[in-house]
PDB file of C-alpha atoms in Angstrom:
ATOM      1  CA  MET A   1      -0.122  -0.059  -0.204  1.00  0.00           C
ATOM      2  CA  SER A   2       2.274   2.422  -1.131  1.00  0.00           C
ATOM      3  CA  LEU A   3       1.801   6.477  -0.652  1.00  0.00           C
ATOM      4  CA  THR A   4       0.254   8.212  -3.409  1.00  0.00           C
ATOM      5  CA  GLU A   5       1.096  12.246  -4.250  1.00  0.00           C
ATOM      6  CA  LYS A   6      -2.375  12.761  -2.614  1.00  0.00           C
ATOM      7  CA  ASP A   7      -1.231  10.668   0.408  1.00  0.00           C
ATOM      8  CA  LYS A   8       2.173  12.411   0.873  1.00  0.00           C
ATOM      9  CA  ALA A   9       0.324  16.193   0.353  1.00  0.00           C
ATOM     10  CA  ALA A  10      -2.437  14.862   3.177  1.00  0.00           C
ATOM     11  CA  VAL A  11       0.776  14.049   5.702  1.00  0.00           C
ATOM     12  CA  LYS A  12       2.704  17.213   4.737  1.00  0.00           C
ATOM     13  CA  ALA A  13      -0.528  19.229   5.806  1.00  0.00           C
ATOM     14  CA  LEU A  14      -1.090  17.038   8.963  1.00  0.00           C
ATOM     15  CA  TRP A  15       2.661  17.366   9.944  1.00  0.00           C
ATOM     16  CA  ALA A  16       2.615  21.244   9.279  1.00  0.00           C
ATOM     17  CA  LYS A  17      -0.298  21.307  11.656  1.00  0.00           C
ATOM     18  CA  ILE A  18       0.832  19.143  14.127  1.00  0.00           C
ATOM     19  CA  SER A  19       4.805  19.483  14.439  1.00  0.00           C
ATOM     20  CA  LYS A  20       5.143  22.718  17.105  1.00  0.00           C
ATOM     21  CA  SER A  21       3.799  19.911  19.424  1.00  0.00           C
ATOM     22  CA  ALA A  22       5.665  17.359  18.394  1.00  0.00           C
ATOM     23  CA  ASP A  23       7.538  16.779  21.721  1.00  0.00           C
ATOM     24  CA  ALA A  24       4.136  16.419  23.598  1.00  0.00           C
ATOM     25  CA  ILE A  25       2.548  13.890  20.989  1.00  0.00           C
ATOM     26  CA  GLY A  26       5.952  11.583  21.363  1.00  0.00           C
ATOM     27  CA  ALA A  27       5.910  11.698  25.034  1.00  0.00           C
ATOM     28  CA  ASP A  28       2.425  11.031  25.054  1.00  0.00           C
ATOM     29  CA  ALA A  29       2.245   8.492  22.714  1.00  0.00           C
ATOM     30  CA  LEU A  30       5.153   6.318  24.005  1.00  0.00           C
ATOM     31  CA  SER A  31       3.578   6.667  27.501  1.00  0.00           C
ATOM     32  CA  ARG A  32       0.293   5.584  26.288  1.00  0.00           C
ATOM     33  CA  MET A  33       1.820   2.649  24.492  1.00  0.00           C
ATOM     34  CA  LEU A  34       3.567   1.436  27.503  1.00  0.00           C
ATOM     35  CA  LEU A  35       0.483   1.648  29.783  1.00  0.00           C
ATOM     36  CA  VAL A  36      -2.049   0.100  27.098  1.00  0.00           C
ATOM     37  CA  TYR A  37       0.531  -2.868  25.794  1.00  0.00           C
ATOM     38  CA  PRO A  38       2.641  -3.540  28.721  1.00  0.00           C
ATOM     39  CA  GLN A  39       4.709  -6.022  26.994  1.00  0.00           C
ATOM     40  CA  THR A  40       6.324  -2.913  25.033  1.00  0.00           C
ATOM     41  CA  LYS A  41       7.951  -2.189  28.450  1.00  0.00           C
ATOM     42  CA  THR A  42      10.322  -5.150  27.976  1.00  0.00           C
ATOM     43  CA  TYR A  43      12.286  -2.699  25.634  1.00  0.00           C
ATOM     44  CA  PHE A  44      13.028  -0.635  28.667  1.00  0.00           C
ATOM     45  CA  SER A  45      13.812  -2.266  31.339  1.00  0.00           C
ATOM     46  CA  HIS A  46      16.988  -0.010  31.777  1.00  0.00           C
ATOM     47  CA  TRP A  47      14.713   2.923  33.014  1.00  0.00           C
ATOM     48  CA  PRO A  48      13.860   3.173  36.220  1.00  0.00           C
ATOM     49  CA  ASP A  49      10.142   4.437  35.408  1.00  0.00           C
ATOM     50  CA  THR A  50       8.042   4.233  32.368  1.00  0.00           C
ATOM     51  CA  LYS A  51       5.075   6.132  33.938  1.00  0.00           C
ATOM     52  CA  ALA A  52       3.517   9.075  31.649  1.00  0.00           C
ATOM     53  CA  GLY A  53       5.653  12.415  32.484  1.00  0.00           C
ATOM     54  CA  SER A  54       9.187  10.771  33.328  1.00  0.00           C
ATOM     55  CA  GLU A  55      12.100  12.113  32.040  1.00  0.00           C
ATOM     56  CA  PRO A  56      13.422   8.893  30.232  1.00  0.00           C
ATOM     57  CA  VAL A  57       9.568   8.790  28.368  1.00  0.00           C
ATOM     58  CA  LYS A  58       9.733  12.189  27.495  1.00  0.00           C
ATOM     59  CA  LYS A  59      13.276  12.374  25.995  1.00  0.00           C
ATOM     60  CA  HIS A  60      12.438   9.155  24.281  1.00  0.00           C
ATOM     61  CA  GLY A  61       9.454  10.585  22.648  1.00  0.00           C
ATOM     62  CA  LYS A  62      10.958  13.559  21.652  1.00  0.00           C
ATOM     63  CA  LYS A  63      13.518  11.393  19.770  1.00  0.00           C
ATOM     64  CA  ILE A  64      11.006   9.229  18.050  1.00  0.00           C
ATOM     65  CA  MET A  65       9.247  12.251  17.117  1.00  0.00           C
ATOM     66  CA  GLY A  66      12.818  13.359  15.345  1.00  0.00           C
ATOM     67  CA  GLY A  67      12.487  10.486  13.479  1.00  0.00           C
ATOM     68  CA  VAL A  68       8.953  10.596  12.592  1.00  0.00           C
ATOM     69  CA  GLY A  69       9.956  14.479  11.524  1.00  0.00           C
ATOM     70  CA  LEU A  70      12.808  12.884   9.346  1.00  0.00           C
ATOM     71  CA  ALA A  71      10.790  10.672   7.465  1.00  0.00           C
ATOM     72  CA  VAL A  72       8.172  13.469   6.700  1.00  0.00           C
ATOM     73  CA  SER A  73      10.944  15.139   4.835  1.00  0.00           C
ATOM     74  CA  LYS A  74      12.010  11.884   3.199  1.00  0.00           C
ATOM     75  CA  ILE A  75       8.366  10.914   2.315  1.00  0.00           C
ATOM     76  CA  ASP A  76       9.779  10.473  -1.483  1.00  0.00           C
ATOM     77  CA  ASP A  77      11.850   7.574  -0.488  1.00  0.00           C
ATOM     78  CA  LEU A  78      11.603   6.300   2.854  1.00  0.00           C
ATOM     79  CA  ALA A  79      13.903   3.101   2.445  1.00  0.00           C
ATOM     80  CA  ALA A  80      16.959   5.409   1.453  1.00  0.00           C
ATOM     81  CA  GLY A  81      15.935   8.629   4.068  1.00  0.00           C
ATOM     82  CA  LEU A  82      15.639   6.016   6.859  1.00  0.00           C
ATOM     83  CA  LEU A  83      18.696   3.694   6.121  1.00  0.00           C
ATOM     84  CA  LYS A  84      20.613   4.436   9.356  1.00  0.00           C
ATOM     85  CA  LEU A  85      17.802   4.316  11.783  1.00  0.00           C
ATOM     86  CA  SER A  86      16.688   0.930   9.640  1.00  0.00           C
ATOM     87  CA  GLU A  87      20.308  -0.205  10.467  1.00  0.00           C
ATOM     88  CA  LEU A  88      20.102   0.696  14.303  1.00  0.00           C
ATOM     89  CA  HIS A  89      16.789  -0.814  14.614  1.00  0.00           C
ATOM     90  CA  ALA A  90      17.875  -4.392  12.779  1.00  0.00           C
ATOM     91  CA  PHE A  91      21.057  -4.831  14.274  1.00  0.00           C
ATOM     92  CA  LYS A  92      21.066  -2.797  17.445  1.00  0.00           C
ATOM     93  CA  LEU A  93      17.266  -2.473  18.506  1.00  0.00           C
ATOM     94  CA  ARG A  94      15.870  -5.532  17.300  1.00  0.00           C
ATOM     95  CA  VAL A  95      12.376  -4.354  18.059  1.00  0.00           C
ATOM     96  CA  ASP A  96       9.709  -6.824  17.201  1.00  0.00           C
ATOM     97  CA  PRO A  97       8.055  -5.235  14.100  1.00  0.00           C
ATOM     98  CA  ALA A  98       4.756  -5.877  15.286  1.00  0.00           C
ATOM     99  CA  ASN A  99       5.214  -3.152  17.776  1.00  0.00           C
ATOM    100  CA  PHE A 100       5.394  -0.540  15.050  1.00  0.00           C
ATOM    101  CA  LYS A 101       1.735  -0.840  14.671  1.00  0.00           C
ATOM    102  CA  LEU A 102       1.215  -0.021  18.413  1.00  0.00           C
ATOM    103  CA  LEU A 103       3.033   2.957  18.490  1.00  0.00           C
ATOM    104  CA  ALA A 104       1.336   3.841  15.584  1.00  0.00           C
ATOM    105  CA  HIS A 105      -1.978   3.267  16.993  1.00  0.00           C
ATOM    106  CA  CYS A 106      -0.982   5.244  19.970  1.00  0.00           C
ATOM    107  CA  LEU A 107       0.244   8.215  17.647  1.00  0.00           C
ATOM    108  CA  GLN A 108      -2.799   8.219  16.035  1.00  0.00           C
ATOM    109  CA  VAL A 109      -4.556   8.384  19.279  1.00  0.00           C
ATOM    110  CA  VAL A 110      -2.819  11.430  20.386  1.00  0.00           C
ATOM    111  CA  ILE A 111      -3.151  13.254  17.121  1.00  0.00           C
ATOM    112  CA  ALA A 112      -6.736  12.693  17.553  1.00  0.00           C
ATOM    113  CA  ASN A 113      -6.998  13.945  20.833  1.00  0.00           C
ATOM    114  CA  MET A 114      -4.894  16.729  20.471  1.00  0.00           C
ATOM    115  CA  PHE A 115      -6.097  17.844  16.736  1.00  0.00           C
ATOM    116  CA  PRO A 116      -9.845  16.631  16.416  1.00  0.00           C
ATOM    117  CA  LYS A 117     -10.611  18.760  13.794  1.00  0.00           C
ATOM    118  CA  ASP A 118      -7.394  18.113  11.504  1.00  0.00           C
ATOM    119  CA  PHE A 119      -7.337  14.295  12.285  1.00  0.00           C
ATOM    120  CA  THR A 120     -10.369  13.564   9.732  1.00  0.00           C
ATOM    121  CA  PRO A 121     -10.758  10.139   8.112  1.00  0.00           C
ATOM    122  CA  GLU A 122      -9.074  11.453   5.016  1.00  0.00           C
ATOM    123  CA  ALA A 123      -6.033  12.713   7.066  1.00  0.00           C
ATOM    124  CA  HIS A 124      -6.248   9.438   9.234  1.00  0.00           C
ATOM    125  CA  VAL A 125      -5.685   6.935   6.389  1.00  0.00           C
ATOM    126  CA  ALA A 126      -2.896   9.132   4.638  1.00  0.00           C
ATOM    127  CA  CYS A 127      -1.235   8.930   8.165  1.00  0.00           C
ATOM    128  CA  ASP A 128      -1.907   5.290   8.812  1.00  0.00           C
ATOM    129  CA  LYS A 129      -0.426   4.324   5.489  1.00  0.00           C
ATOM    130  CA  PHE A 130       2.384   6.796   5.874  1.00  0.00           C
ATOM    131  CA  LEU A 131       3.113   5.248   9.548  1.00  0.00           C
ATOM    132  CA  ALA A 132       3.115   1.714   7.971  1.00  0.00           C
ATOM    133  CA  ASN A 133       5.372   2.564   5.279  1.00  0.00           C
ATOM    134  CA  VAL A 134       7.773   3.799   7.799  1.00  0.00           C
ATOM    135  CA  ALA A 135       7.698   0.783  10.048  1.00  0.00           C
ATOM    136  CA  LEU A 136       8.497  -1.144   6.446  1.00  0.00           C
ATOM    137  CA  ALA A 137      11.383   1.081   5.673  1.00  0.00           C
ATOM    138  CA  LEU A 138      12.587   0.328   9.568  1.00  0.00           C
ATOM    139  CA  SER A 139      12.399  -3.432   9.266  1.00  0.00           C
ATOM    140  CA  GLU A 140      13.951  -2.988   5.762  1.00  0.00           C
ATOM    141  CA  LYS A 141      17.092  -4.646   7.184  1.00  0.00           C
ATOM    142  CA  TYR A 142      15.916  -6.854   9.484  1.00  0.00           C
ATOM    143  CA  ARG A 143      16.671  -9.953   7.370  1.00  0.00           C
TER     144      ARG A 143
ATOM    145  CA  MET B   1     -20.794 -22.858  52.190  1.00  0.00           C
ATOM    146  CA  ARG B   2     -17.143 -22.009  50.613  1.00  0.00           C
ATOM    147  CA  HIS B   3     -16.028 -25.383  51.212  1.00  0.00           C
ATOM    148  CA  SER B   4     -18.584 -26.739  48.315  1.00  0.00           C
ATOM    149  CA  ALA B   5     -15.848 -25.177  45.933  1.00  0.00           C
ATOM    150  CA  PHE B   6     -13.715 -28.477  46.499  1.00  0.00           C
ATOM    151  CA  PHE B   7     -16.497 -30.407  44.948  1.00  0.00           C
ATOM    152  CA  LEU B   8     -16.571 -28.694  41.785  1.00  0.00           C
ATOM    153  CA  LYS B   9     -15.214 -30.131  38.928  1.00  0.00           C
ATOM    154  CA  PRO B  10     -11.690 -29.040  37.809  1.00  0.00           C
ATOM    155  CA  GLU B  11     -13.650 -27.747  34.197  1.00  0.00           C
ATOM    156  CA  VAL B  12     -15.999 -25.776  35.881  1.00  0.00           C
ATOM    157  CA  LYS B  13     -13.340 -24.335  38.163  1.00  0.00           C
ATOM    158  CA  ASP B  14     -11.278 -23.102  35.447  1.00  0.00           C
ATOM    159  CA  LYS B  15     -14.072 -21.785  33.605  1.00  0.00           C
ATOM    160  CA  ASN B  16     -14.503 -18.927  36.521  1.00  0.00           C
ATOM    161  CA  ALA B  17     -11.211 -18.968  36.795  1.00  0.00           C
ATOM    162  CA  ALA B  18     -10.654 -17.587  32.904  1.00  0.00           C
ATOM    163  CA  MET B  19     -13.493 -14.939  33.485  1.00  0.00           C
ATOM    164  CA  VAL B  20     -12.193 -11.536  32.755  1.00  0.00           C
ATOM    165  CA  GLU B  21     -11.942  -9.544  35.758  1.00  0.00           C
ATOM    166  CA  TRP B  22     -12.673  -5.829  36.212  1.00  0.00           C
ATOM    167  CA  THR B  23     -11.771  -3.530  38.741  1.00  0.00           C
ATOM    168  CA  GLU B  24     -14.616  -1.060  39.883  1.00  0.00           C
ATOM    169  CA  GLN B  25     -12.244   1.696  38.244  1.00  0.00           C
ATOM    170  CA  GLU B  26     -12.801  -0.044  35.102  1.00  0.00           C
ATOM    171  CA  ARG B  27     -16.209  -0.603  35.393  1.00  0.00           C
ATOM    172  CA  SER B  28     -17.043   2.939  35.966  1.00  0.00           C
ATOM    173  CA  ILE B  29     -14.706   4.418  33.178  1.00  0.00           C
ATOM    174  CA  ILE B  30     -16.894   2.006  30.582  1.00  0.00           C
ATOM    175  CA  THR B  31     -20.283   3.201  32.000  1.00  0.00           C
ATOM    176  CA  ASN B  32     -19.382   6.617  32.092  1.00  0.00           C
ATOM    177  CA  ILE B  33     -17.831   6.762  28.778  1.00  0.00           C
ATOM    178  CA  PHE B  34     -21.101   4.944  26.817  1.00  0.00           C
ATOM    179  CA  GLY B  35     -23.459   7.146  29.574  1.00  0.00           C
ATOM    180  CA  ASN B  36     -22.297  10.116  28.123  1.00  0.00           C
ATOM    181  CA  LEU B  37     -22.058   8.797  24.299  1.00  0.00           C
ATOM    182  CA  ASP B  38     -24.248  10.224  21.474  1.00  0.00           C
ATOM    183  CA  TYR B  39     -24.615   6.729  19.937  1.00  0.00           C
ATOM    184  CA  GLU B  40     -25.735   8.219  16.480  1.00  0.00           C
ATOM    185  CA  ASP B  41     -22.935  10.413  16.616  1.00  0.00           C
ATOM    186  CA  VAL B  42     -19.949   8.205  17.515  1.00  0.00           C
ATOM    187  CA  GLY B  43     -21.269   5.166  15.649  1.00  0.00           C
ATOM    188  CA  SER B  44     -21.474   6.597  12.218  1.00  0.00           C
ATOM    189  CA  LYS B  45     -18.436   8.316  12.560  1.00  0.00           C
ATOM    190  CA  ALA B  46     -16.456   5.181  13.942  1.00  0.00           C
ATOM    191  CA  LEU B  47     -18.058   2.958  10.920  1.00  0.00           C
ATOM    192  CA  SER B  48     -17.242   5.658   8.198  1.00  0.00           C
ATOM    193  CA  ARG B  49     -13.887   6.170   9.505  1.00  0.00           C
ATOM    194  CA  CYS B  50     -13.236   2.417   9.199  1.00  0.00           C
ATOM    195  CA  LEU B  51     -14.369   2.259   5.718  1.00  0.00           C
ATOM    196  CA  ILE B  52     -12.476   5.031   4.752  1.00  0.00           C
ATOM    197  CA  VAL B  53      -8.927   4.032   6.523  1.00  0.00           C
ATOM    198  CA  TYR B  54      -9.493   0.345   5.693  1.00  0.00           C
ATOM    199  CA  PRO B  55     -11.251   0.316   2.404  1.00  0.00           C
ATOM    200  CA  TRP B  56     -11.354  -3.291   2.060  1.00  0.00           C
ATOM    201  CA  THR B  57     -13.885  -3.575   4.786  1.00  0.00           C
ATOM    202  CA  GLN B  58     -16.464  -1.807   2.335  1.00  0.00           C
ATOM    203  CA  ARG B  59     -16.623  -5.678   0.925  1.00  0.00           C
ATOM    204  CA  TYR B  60     -19.349  -5.869   3.675  1.00  0.00           C
ATOM    205  CA  PHE B  61     -21.134  -3.170   2.338  1.00  0.00           C
ATOM    206  CA  ALA B  62     -21.915  -3.669  -1.064  1.00  0.00           C
ATOM    207  CA  SER B  63     -25.599  -3.298  -0.917  1.00  0.00           C
ATOM    208  CA  PHE B  64     -25.372  -0.190   1.198  1.00  0.00           C
ATOM    209  CA  GLY B  65     -25.590   2.549  -1.929  1.00  0.00           C
ATOM    210  CA  ASN B  66     -22.573   4.605  -2.488  1.00  0.00           C
ATOM    211  CA  LEU B  67     -19.506   4.398  -1.015  1.00  0.00           C
ATOM    212  CA  TYR B  68     -17.388   5.534  -3.778  1.00  0.00           C
ATOM    213  CA  ASN B  69     -15.436   8.237  -2.091  1.00  0.00           C
ATOM    214  CA  ALA B  70     -15.003   9.354   1.534  1.00  0.00           C
ATOM    215  CA  GLU B  71     -17.543  12.176   1.149  1.00  0.00           C
ATOM    216  CA  ALA B  72     -19.929   9.869   0.082  1.00  0.00           C
ATOM    217  CA  ILE B  73     -19.318   7.256   3.046  1.00  0.00           C
ATOM    218  CA  LYS B  74     -19.545  10.071   5.219  1.00  0.00           C
ATOM    219  CA  THR B  75     -22.838  11.077   4.342  1.00  0.00           C
ATOM    220  CA  ASN B  76     -24.229   7.727   3.598  1.00  0.00           C
ATOM    221  CA  PRO B  77     -27.393   7.195   5.320  1.00  0.00           C
ATOM    222  CA  ASN B  78     -27.423   3.266   5.866  1.00  0.00           C
ATOM    223  CA  ILE B  79     -24.098   3.354   6.707  1.00  0.00           C
ATOM    224  CA  ALA B  80     -24.872   6.289   9.757  1.00  0.00           C
ATOM    225  CA  ALA B  81     -27.713   3.851  10.701  1.00  0.00           C
ATOM    226  CA  HIS B  82     -25.424   0.813  10.849  1.00  0.00           C
ATOM    227  CA  GLY B  83     -22.878   2.528  12.841  1.00  0.00           C
ATOM    228  CA  THR B  84     -25.570   3.390  15.554  1.00  0.00           C
ATOM    229  CA  LYS B  85     -26.341  -0.292  15.415  1.00  0.00           C
ATOM    230  CA  VAL B  86     -23.147  -1.363  16.023  1.00  0.00           C
ATOM    231  CA  LEU B  87     -22.853   1.190  18.941  1.00  0.00           C
ATOM    232  CA  HIS B  88     -26.159  -0.074  20.475  1.00  0.00           C
ATOM    233  CA  GLY B  89     -24.860  -3.655  20.190  1.00  0.00           C
ATOM    234  CA  LEU B  90     -21.598  -2.495  22.274  1.00  0.00           C
ATOM    235  CA  ASP B  91     -24.199  -1.412  25.023  1.00  0.00           C
ATOM    236  CA  ARG B  92     -24.969  -5.138  25.523  1.00  0.00           C
ATOM    237  CA  ALA B  93     -21.641  -5.694  26.404  1.00  0.00           C
ATOM    238  CA  VAL B  94     -21.198  -2.590  28.900  1.00  0.00           C
ATOM    239  CA  LYS B  95     -24.470  -4.002  30.708  1.00  0.00           C
ATOM    240  CA  ASN B  96     -23.029  -7.301  31.073  1.00  0.00           C
ATOM    241  CA  MET B  97     -19.636  -6.683  31.517  1.00  0.00           C
ATOM    242  CA  ASP B  98     -18.851  -9.922  33.738  1.00  0.00           C
ATOM    243  CA  ASN B  99     -20.385 -12.320  30.897  1.00  0.00           C
ATOM    244  CA  ILE B 100     -19.345 -10.648  27.594  1.00  0.00           C
ATOM    245  CA  LYS B 101     -18.609 -14.114  26.155  1.00  0.00           C
ATOM    246  CA  ALA B 102     -21.972 -15.702  26.342  1.00  0.00           C
ATOM    247  CA  THR B 103     -23.915 -12.347  25.980  1.00  0.00           C
ATOM    248  CA  TYR B 104     -22.056 -12.303  22.198  1.00  0.00           C
ATOM    249  CA  ALA B 105     -22.489 -16.016  21.497  1.00  0.00           C
ATOM    250  CA  GLU B 106     -25.575 -15.470  19.018  1.00  0.00           C
ATOM    251  CA  LEU B 107     -24.051 -12.572  17.248  1.00  0.00           C
ATOM    252  CA  SER B 108     -20.762 -14.280  17.073  1.00  0.00           C
ATOM    253  CA  VAL B 109     -22.416 -17.367  15.148  1.00  0.00           C
ATOM    254  CA  LEU B 110     -24.306 -14.572  13.104  1.00  0.00           C
ATOM    255  CA  HIS B 111     -21.138 -12.866  11.847  1.00  0.00           C
ATOM    256  CA  SER B 112     -19.460 -15.931  11.160  1.00  0.00           C
ATOM    257  CA  GLU B 113     -22.253 -17.848   9.946  1.00  0.00           C
ATOM    258  CA  LYS B 114     -24.535 -15.270   7.956  1.00  0.00           C
ATOM    259  CA  LEU B 115     -22.246 -12.337   7.633  1.00  0.00           C
ATOM    260  CA  HIS B 116     -19.063 -13.928   6.878  1.00  0.00           C
ATOM    261  CA  VAL B 117     -16.970 -11.078   8.249  1.00  0.00           C
ATOM    262  CA  ASP B 118     -13.251 -11.829   8.599  1.00  0.00           C
ATOM    263  CA  PRO B 119     -12.911 -11.349  12.477  1.00  0.00           C
ATOM    264  CA  ASP B 120      -9.797  -9.478  11.764  1.00  0.00           C
ATOM    265  CA  ASN B 121     -12.181  -6.673  10.656  1.00  0.00           C
ATOM    266  CA  PHE B 122     -13.348  -6.358  14.801  1.00  0.00           C
ATOM    267  CA  LYS B 123     -10.154  -4.891  15.642  1.00  0.00           C
ATOM    268  CA  LEU B 124     -10.046  -2.460  12.620  1.00  0.00           C
ATOM    269  CA  LEU B 125     -13.290  -1.007  13.500  1.00  0.00           C
ATOM    270  CA  ALA B 126     -12.405  -1.046  17.627  1.00  0.00           C
ATOM    271  CA  ASP B 127      -9.414   0.985  16.544  1.00  0.00           C
ATOM    272  CA  CYS B 128     -11.513   3.610  14.464  1.00  0.00           C
ATOM    273  CA  LEU B 129     -13.595   3.605  17.571  1.00  0.00           C
ATOM    274  CA  THR B 130     -10.980   4.628  19.786  1.00  0.00           C
ATOM    275  CA  ILE B 131      -9.849   7.222  17.573  1.00  0.00           C
ATOM    276  CA  VAL B 132     -13.140   8.815  17.541  1.00  0.00           C
ATOM    277  CA  ILE B 133     -13.547   8.715  21.146  1.00  0.00           C
ATOM    278  CA  ALA B 134     -10.102  10.231  21.814  1.00  0.00           C
ATOM    279  CA  ALA B 135     -11.259  13.034  19.337  1.00  0.00           C
ATOM    280  CA  LYS B 136     -14.362  13.596  21.332  1.00  0.00           C
ATOM    281  CA  LEU B 137     -13.117  13.388  24.970  1.00  0.00           C
ATOM    282  CA  GLY B 138      -9.987  15.491  24.773  1.00  0.00           C
ATOM    283  CA  SER B 139      -7.893  15.921  27.782  1.00  0.00           C
ATOM    284  CA  ALA B 140     -10.331  13.368  29.310  1.00  0.00           C
ATOM    285  CA  PHE B 141      -9.160  10.703  27.363  1.00  0.00           C
ATOM    286  CA  SER B 142      -6.216   9.815  29.947  1.00  0.00           C
ATOM    287  CA  PRO B 143      -3.470   7.220  29.271  1.00  0.00           C
ATOM    288  CA  GLU B 144      -5.317   5.006  31.703  1.00  0.00           C
ATOM    289  CA  ILE B 145      -8.780   5.405  30.245  1.00  0.00           C
ATOM    290  CA  GLN B 146      -7.720   4.396  26.958  1.00  0.00           C
ATOM    291  CA  ALA B 147      -5.852   1.329  28.377  1.00  0.00           C
ATOM    292  CA  THR B 148      -9.584   0.411  30.154  1.00  0.00           C
ATOM    293  CA  PHE B 149     -11.422   1.133  26.751  1.00  0.00           C
ATOM    294  CA  GLN B 150      -9.034  -0.912  24.763  1.00  0.00           C
ATOM    295  CA  LYS B 151      -9.283  -3.716  27.384  1.00  0.00           C
ATOM    296  CA  PHE B 152     -13.230  -3.741  27.071  1.00  0.00           C
ATOM    297  CA  LEU B 153     -12.705  -3.316  23.181  1.00  0.00           C
ATOM    298  CA  ALA B 154     -10.414  -6.462  23.341  1.00  0.00           C
ATOM    299  CA  VAL B 155     -12.794  -8.690  25.296  1.00  0.00           C
ATOM    300  CA  VAL B 156     -15.456  -7.747  22.855  1.00  0.00           C
ATOM    301  CA  VAL B 157     -13.577  -8.415  19.955  1.00  0.00           C
ATOM    302  CA  SER B 158     -12.432 -11.711  21.212  1.00  0.00           C
ATOM    303  CA  ALA B 159     -16.090 -12.560  22.243  1.00  0.00           C
ATOM    304  CA  LEU B 160     -17.337 -11.541  18.781  1.00  0.00           C
ATOM    305  CA  GLY B 161     -14.706 -14.314  17.053  1.00  0.00           C
ATOM    306  CA  ARG B 162     -15.425 -16.743  19.804  1.00  0.00           C
ATOM    307  CA  GLN B 163     -17.995 -19.134  17.627  1.00  0.00           C
ATOM    308  CA  TYR B 164     -15.999 -18.895  14.474  1.00  0.00           C
ATOM    309  CA  HIS B 165     -14.953 -22.426  13.571  1.00  0.00           C
TER     310      HIS B 165
END
């Protein structure tokens, strides 16, 4: 399900509206994922605290959104644009790719929550496709 | 009276042990969400969003009229009516939280034998409903409330898929 020009335009338009709040979105989405899908905490056993508002969660949420922003800027060639991140996820982090869907869902819940008028069904489908393609690019080097 | 449990056959004891446990807080979260819901608004929004975001789900609505684009789906009165019906169906689970599996046994058979709905689709609709509720409740939709709501929907989804064979 590759991104059409219409999808890319919709993603960029949505990003333009939400990017100022990127840090807050990332922190909120990450803390929700850790709470709603507790099995995801297994990747963060080195953190003293996985609760909403904690320093490691805020810091990591910001990092994740940095990656999302990078993906938006490289939307025409995600595999090439996210190569370094793909290698990181494949060889170092080895996050089971099923988890990308869980984070994507939480990201979209937060966007809907914070920007209800902008996260229309049309924006939602473009965003969902985009995040699925980002996940694909991130797992590119897995095997 | 407690000692009679020793005489229960193992299968019966296991059946009770397998039941979903709800805390008082979880129960009140669910009843509050549904108690303050506009079923027509949320139901139609959730179903139309599902058909737009996951277009393959339109396969079950071939007789519902114009689903040609997002605008058509959003304004289709048959879809709106059906979304409302789905939400009222969820009501039954809200009123029978300790026995959702039994409550939905017939509906599960219906979705399998008559409607032939791939049970994977239940999760897609559940995710869209979560998004619609998140948009509606704003700051009230805390992570804890999301976790409880998704737990509830997961139990519903599981119960609806239970009678497939």
